[in-house]
Tab-separated table of C-alpha atoms in Angstrom:
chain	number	residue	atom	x	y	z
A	1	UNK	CA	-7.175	20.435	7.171
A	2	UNK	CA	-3.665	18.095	7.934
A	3	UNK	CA	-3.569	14.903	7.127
A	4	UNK	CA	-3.694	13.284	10.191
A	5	UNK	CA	-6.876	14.872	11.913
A	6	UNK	CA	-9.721	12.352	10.342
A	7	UNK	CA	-7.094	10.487	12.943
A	8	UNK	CA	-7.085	12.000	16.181
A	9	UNK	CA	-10.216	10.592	17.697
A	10	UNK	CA	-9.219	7.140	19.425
A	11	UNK	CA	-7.802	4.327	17.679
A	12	UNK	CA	-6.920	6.781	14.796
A	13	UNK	CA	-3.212	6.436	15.280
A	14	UNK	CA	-3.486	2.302	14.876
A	15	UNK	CA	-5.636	3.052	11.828
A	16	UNK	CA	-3.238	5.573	10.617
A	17	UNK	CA	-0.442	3.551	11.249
A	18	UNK	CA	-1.939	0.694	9.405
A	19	UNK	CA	-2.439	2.783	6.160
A	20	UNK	CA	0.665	3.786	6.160
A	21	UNK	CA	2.464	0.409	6.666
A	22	UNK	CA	0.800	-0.601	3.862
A	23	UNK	CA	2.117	1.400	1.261
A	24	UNK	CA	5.021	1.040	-1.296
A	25	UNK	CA	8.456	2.966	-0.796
A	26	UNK	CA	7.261	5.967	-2.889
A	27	UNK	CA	3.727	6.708	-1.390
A	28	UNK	CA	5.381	6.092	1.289
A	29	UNK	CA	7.789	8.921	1.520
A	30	UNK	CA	5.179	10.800	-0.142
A	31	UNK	CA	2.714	10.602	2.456
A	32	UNK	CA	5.354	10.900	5.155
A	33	UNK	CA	6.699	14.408	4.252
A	34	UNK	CA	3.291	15.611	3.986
A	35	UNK	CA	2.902	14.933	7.602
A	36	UNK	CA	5.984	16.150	8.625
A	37	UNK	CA	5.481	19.308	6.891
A	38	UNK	CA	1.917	19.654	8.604
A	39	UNK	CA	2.042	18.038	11.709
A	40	UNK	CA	5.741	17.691	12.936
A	41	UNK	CA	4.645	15.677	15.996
A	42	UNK	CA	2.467	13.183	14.565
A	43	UNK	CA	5.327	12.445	12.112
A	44	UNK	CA	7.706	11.423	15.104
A	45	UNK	CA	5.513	9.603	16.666
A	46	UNK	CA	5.076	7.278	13.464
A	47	UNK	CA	8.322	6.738	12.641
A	48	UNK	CA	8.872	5.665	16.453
A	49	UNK	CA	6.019	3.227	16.463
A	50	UNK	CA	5.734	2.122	12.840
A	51	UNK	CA	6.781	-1.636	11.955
A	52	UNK	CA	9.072	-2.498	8.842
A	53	UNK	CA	10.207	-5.663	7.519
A	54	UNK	CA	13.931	-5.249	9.192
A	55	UNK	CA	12.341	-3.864	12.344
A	56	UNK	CA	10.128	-7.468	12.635
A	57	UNK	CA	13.864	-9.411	11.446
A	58	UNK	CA	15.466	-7.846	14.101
A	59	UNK	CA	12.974	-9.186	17.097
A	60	UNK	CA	13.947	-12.625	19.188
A	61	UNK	CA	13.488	-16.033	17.939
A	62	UNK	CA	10.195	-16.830	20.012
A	63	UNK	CA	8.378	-13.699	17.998
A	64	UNK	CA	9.817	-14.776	14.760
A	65	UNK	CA	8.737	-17.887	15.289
A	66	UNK	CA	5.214	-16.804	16.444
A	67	UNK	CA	4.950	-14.510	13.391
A	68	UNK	CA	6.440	-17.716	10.851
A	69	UNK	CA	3.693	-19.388	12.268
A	70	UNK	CA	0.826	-17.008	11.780
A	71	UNK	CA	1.503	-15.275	8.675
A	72	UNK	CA	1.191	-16.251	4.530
A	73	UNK	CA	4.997	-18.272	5.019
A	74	UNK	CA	5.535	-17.849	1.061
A	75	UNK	CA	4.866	-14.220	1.298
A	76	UNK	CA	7.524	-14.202	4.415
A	77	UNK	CA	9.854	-16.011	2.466
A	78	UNK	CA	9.293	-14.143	-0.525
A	79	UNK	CA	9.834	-10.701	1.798
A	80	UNK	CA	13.250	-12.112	3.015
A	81	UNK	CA	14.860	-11.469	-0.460
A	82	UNK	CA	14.737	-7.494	0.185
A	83	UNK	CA	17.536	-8.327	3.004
A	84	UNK	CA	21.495	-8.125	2.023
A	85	UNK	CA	22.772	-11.738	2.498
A	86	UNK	CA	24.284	-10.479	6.125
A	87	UNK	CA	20.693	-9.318	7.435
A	88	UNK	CA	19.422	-12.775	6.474
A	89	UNK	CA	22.400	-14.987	7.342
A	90	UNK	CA	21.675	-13.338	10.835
A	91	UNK	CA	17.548	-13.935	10.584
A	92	UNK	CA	18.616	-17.581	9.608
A	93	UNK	CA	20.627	-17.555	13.033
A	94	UNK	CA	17.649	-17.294	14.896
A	95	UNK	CA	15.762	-19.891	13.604
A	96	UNK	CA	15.815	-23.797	15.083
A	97	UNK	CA	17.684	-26.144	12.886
A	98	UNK	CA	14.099	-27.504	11.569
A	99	UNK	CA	12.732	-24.042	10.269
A	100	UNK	CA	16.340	-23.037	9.086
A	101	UNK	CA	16.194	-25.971	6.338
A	102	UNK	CA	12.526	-25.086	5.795
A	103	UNK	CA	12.913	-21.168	5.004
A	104	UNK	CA	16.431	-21.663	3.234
A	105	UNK	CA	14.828	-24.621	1.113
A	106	UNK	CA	12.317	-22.543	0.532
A	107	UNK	CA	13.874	-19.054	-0.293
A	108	UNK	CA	16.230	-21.082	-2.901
A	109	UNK	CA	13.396	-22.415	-4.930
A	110	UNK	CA	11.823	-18.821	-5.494
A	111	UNK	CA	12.763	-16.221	-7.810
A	112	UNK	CA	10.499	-13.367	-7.338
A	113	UNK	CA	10.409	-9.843	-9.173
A	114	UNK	CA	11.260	-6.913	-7.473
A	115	UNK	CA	7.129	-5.702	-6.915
A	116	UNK	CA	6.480	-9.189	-6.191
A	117	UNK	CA	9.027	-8.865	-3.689
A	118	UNK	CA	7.762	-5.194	-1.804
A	119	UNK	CA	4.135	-6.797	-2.144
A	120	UNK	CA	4.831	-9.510	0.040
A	121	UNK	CA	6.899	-6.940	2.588
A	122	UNK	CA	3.930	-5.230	2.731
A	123	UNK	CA	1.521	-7.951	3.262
A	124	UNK	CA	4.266	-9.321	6.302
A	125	UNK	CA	3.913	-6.188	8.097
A	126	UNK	CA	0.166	-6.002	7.815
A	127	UNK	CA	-0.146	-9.320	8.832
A	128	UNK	CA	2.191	-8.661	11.973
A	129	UNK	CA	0.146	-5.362	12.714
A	130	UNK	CA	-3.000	-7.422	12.988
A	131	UNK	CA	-0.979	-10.028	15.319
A	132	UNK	CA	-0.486	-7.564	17.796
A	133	UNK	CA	-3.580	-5.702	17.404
A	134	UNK	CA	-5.354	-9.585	17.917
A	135	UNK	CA	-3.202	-10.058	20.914
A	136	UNK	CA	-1.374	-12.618	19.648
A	137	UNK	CA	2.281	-11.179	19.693
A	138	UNK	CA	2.854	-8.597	22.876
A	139	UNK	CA	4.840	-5.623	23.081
A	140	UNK	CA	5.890	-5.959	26.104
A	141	UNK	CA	7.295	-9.164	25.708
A	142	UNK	CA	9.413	-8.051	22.194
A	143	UNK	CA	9.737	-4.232	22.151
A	144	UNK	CA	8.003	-2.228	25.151
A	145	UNK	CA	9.023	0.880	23.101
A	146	UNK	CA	6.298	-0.221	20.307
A	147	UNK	CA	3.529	0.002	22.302
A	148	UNK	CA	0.752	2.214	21.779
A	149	UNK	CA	-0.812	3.389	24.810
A	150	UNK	CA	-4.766	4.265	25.295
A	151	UNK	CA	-5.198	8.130	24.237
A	152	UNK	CA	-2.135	8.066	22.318
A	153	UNK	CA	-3.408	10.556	19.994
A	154	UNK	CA	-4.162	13.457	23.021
A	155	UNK	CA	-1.554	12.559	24.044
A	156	UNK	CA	0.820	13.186	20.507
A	157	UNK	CA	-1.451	16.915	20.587
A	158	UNK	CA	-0.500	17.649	24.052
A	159	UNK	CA	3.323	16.906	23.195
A	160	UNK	CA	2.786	19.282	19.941
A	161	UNK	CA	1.338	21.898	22.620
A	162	UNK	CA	4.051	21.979	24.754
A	163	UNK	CA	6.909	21.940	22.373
A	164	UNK	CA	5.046	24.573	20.632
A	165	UNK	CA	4.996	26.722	24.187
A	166	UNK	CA	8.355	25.882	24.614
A	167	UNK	CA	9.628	27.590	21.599
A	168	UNK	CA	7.480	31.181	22.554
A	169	UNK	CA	8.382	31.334	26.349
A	170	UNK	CA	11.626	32.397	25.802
A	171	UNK	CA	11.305	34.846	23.720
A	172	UNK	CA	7.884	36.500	25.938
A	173	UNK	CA	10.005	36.424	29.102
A	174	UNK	CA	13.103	38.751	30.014
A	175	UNK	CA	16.017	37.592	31.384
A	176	UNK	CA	14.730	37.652	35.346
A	177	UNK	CA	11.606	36.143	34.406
A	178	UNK	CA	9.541	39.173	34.307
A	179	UNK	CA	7.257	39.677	31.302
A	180	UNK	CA	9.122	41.583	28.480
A	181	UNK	CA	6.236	44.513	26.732
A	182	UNK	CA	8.170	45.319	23.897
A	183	UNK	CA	9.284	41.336	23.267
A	184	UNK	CA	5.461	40.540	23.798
A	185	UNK	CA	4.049	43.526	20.969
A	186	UNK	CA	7.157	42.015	18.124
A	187	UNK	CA	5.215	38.563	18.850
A	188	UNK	CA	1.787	40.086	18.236
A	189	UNK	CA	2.981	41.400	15.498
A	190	UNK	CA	5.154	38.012	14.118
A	191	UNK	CA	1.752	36.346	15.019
A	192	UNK	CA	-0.231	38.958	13.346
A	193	UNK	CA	1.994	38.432	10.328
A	194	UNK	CA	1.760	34.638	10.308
A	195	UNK	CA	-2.568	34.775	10.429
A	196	UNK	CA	-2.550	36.794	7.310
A	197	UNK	CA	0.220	34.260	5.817
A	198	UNK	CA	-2.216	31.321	7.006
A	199	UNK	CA	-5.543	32.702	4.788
A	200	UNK	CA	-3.405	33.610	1.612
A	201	UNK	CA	-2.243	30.156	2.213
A	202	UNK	CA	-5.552	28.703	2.626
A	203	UNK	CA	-6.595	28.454	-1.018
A	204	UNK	CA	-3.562	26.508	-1.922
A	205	UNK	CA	-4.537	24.003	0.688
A	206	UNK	CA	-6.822	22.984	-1.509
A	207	UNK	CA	-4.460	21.841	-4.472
A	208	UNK	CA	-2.894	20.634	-1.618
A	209	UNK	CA	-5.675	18.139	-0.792
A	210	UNK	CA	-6.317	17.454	-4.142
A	211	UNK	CA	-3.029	15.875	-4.395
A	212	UNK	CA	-3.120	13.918	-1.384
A	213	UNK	CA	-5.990	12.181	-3.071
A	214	UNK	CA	-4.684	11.245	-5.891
A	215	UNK	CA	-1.606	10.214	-3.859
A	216	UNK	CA	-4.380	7.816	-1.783
């Protein structure tokens, strides 16, 4: 069983992304090359449509503004001292003259650790997940890109399906097109190869799910 396929029924991707966005640096990774080891697809499809702290920075003044607005603004302001002093001179930019002296004030007074500081990344993004997931912030109107479309997860397996059909076509068809016997029977055979792989593999799967939960 993959990670991802309590997932695949609708809404799973949201949820999955959600779980994911909410975890520090190192369970992070952790979970992440798990899925790209399993389920190469899914994994691109995250990284594409996941939100981080310098991914929200990045966005126009009217969503920062919206987001300033809506989420825990000590927990923002906390999550702005993970940026290099260029990244947030350039944030600052974007911000009226009003909220400029209001964040900066702010961000001076504070002196937070460095898990006090990832905690409060975390809790930004969250927070700005559930702002789009609300309606309140559109993706349309900050990155079209973002957006997660209705039957996004078929639609991930049917991508997996066809890159995955892609990469035996040419090898079962001869140069004309015709239907290659002898290329078709080493494939059996590969494929034949790979099943028996697959069960001696089986058993470690286990261990293998053992240690995602004590990643979780």
């Amino acid at each position: 069983m993959a990670m991802v396929d309590r997932y695949k029924k609708s809404g799973g991707f949201v949820q999955l992304l959600q779980v994911i966005e909410t975890l520090g640096p190192k369970k992070q990774e952790q979970f992440m090359n798990i899925i790209r080891e399993e389920t190469p697809n899914w994994s691109a499809a995250i990284q594409n449509k996941m939100l981080t702290f310098d991914r929200i920075t990045s966005w126009n003044s009217e969503a920062l503004l919206e987001i300033i607005a809506n989420v825990n603004t000590l927990a923002f302001v906390t999550a702005l001292k993970s940026m290099t002093p260029e990244k947030y001179n350039l944030f600052c930019e974007k911000l009226s003259s009003q909220e400029r002296r209001k964040i900066e004030q702010q961000f001076n007074d504070i002196s937070p650790d460095l898990n006090q500081i990832s905690s409060c990344v975390m809790k930004v993004v969250s927070e700005t997940r559930t702002l789009f997931i609300n309606g309140t912030l559109k993706f349309d109107k900050i990155d079209i890109a973002l957006s997660i479309p209705e039957n996004f997860e078929t639609n991930i397996e049917s991508a997996g399906a066809a890159s995955t059909a892609d990469s035996i076509k040419p090898s079962a068809l001869g140069a004309a097109g015709s239907v290659d016997m002898d290329q078709l029977k080493r494939k059996y055979v590969e494929l034949n190869q790979q099943l028996v792989q697959l069960k001696k593999e089986n058993s470690a799967m286990k261990d293998k799910l053992d240690r995602i939960k004590k990643i979780a």
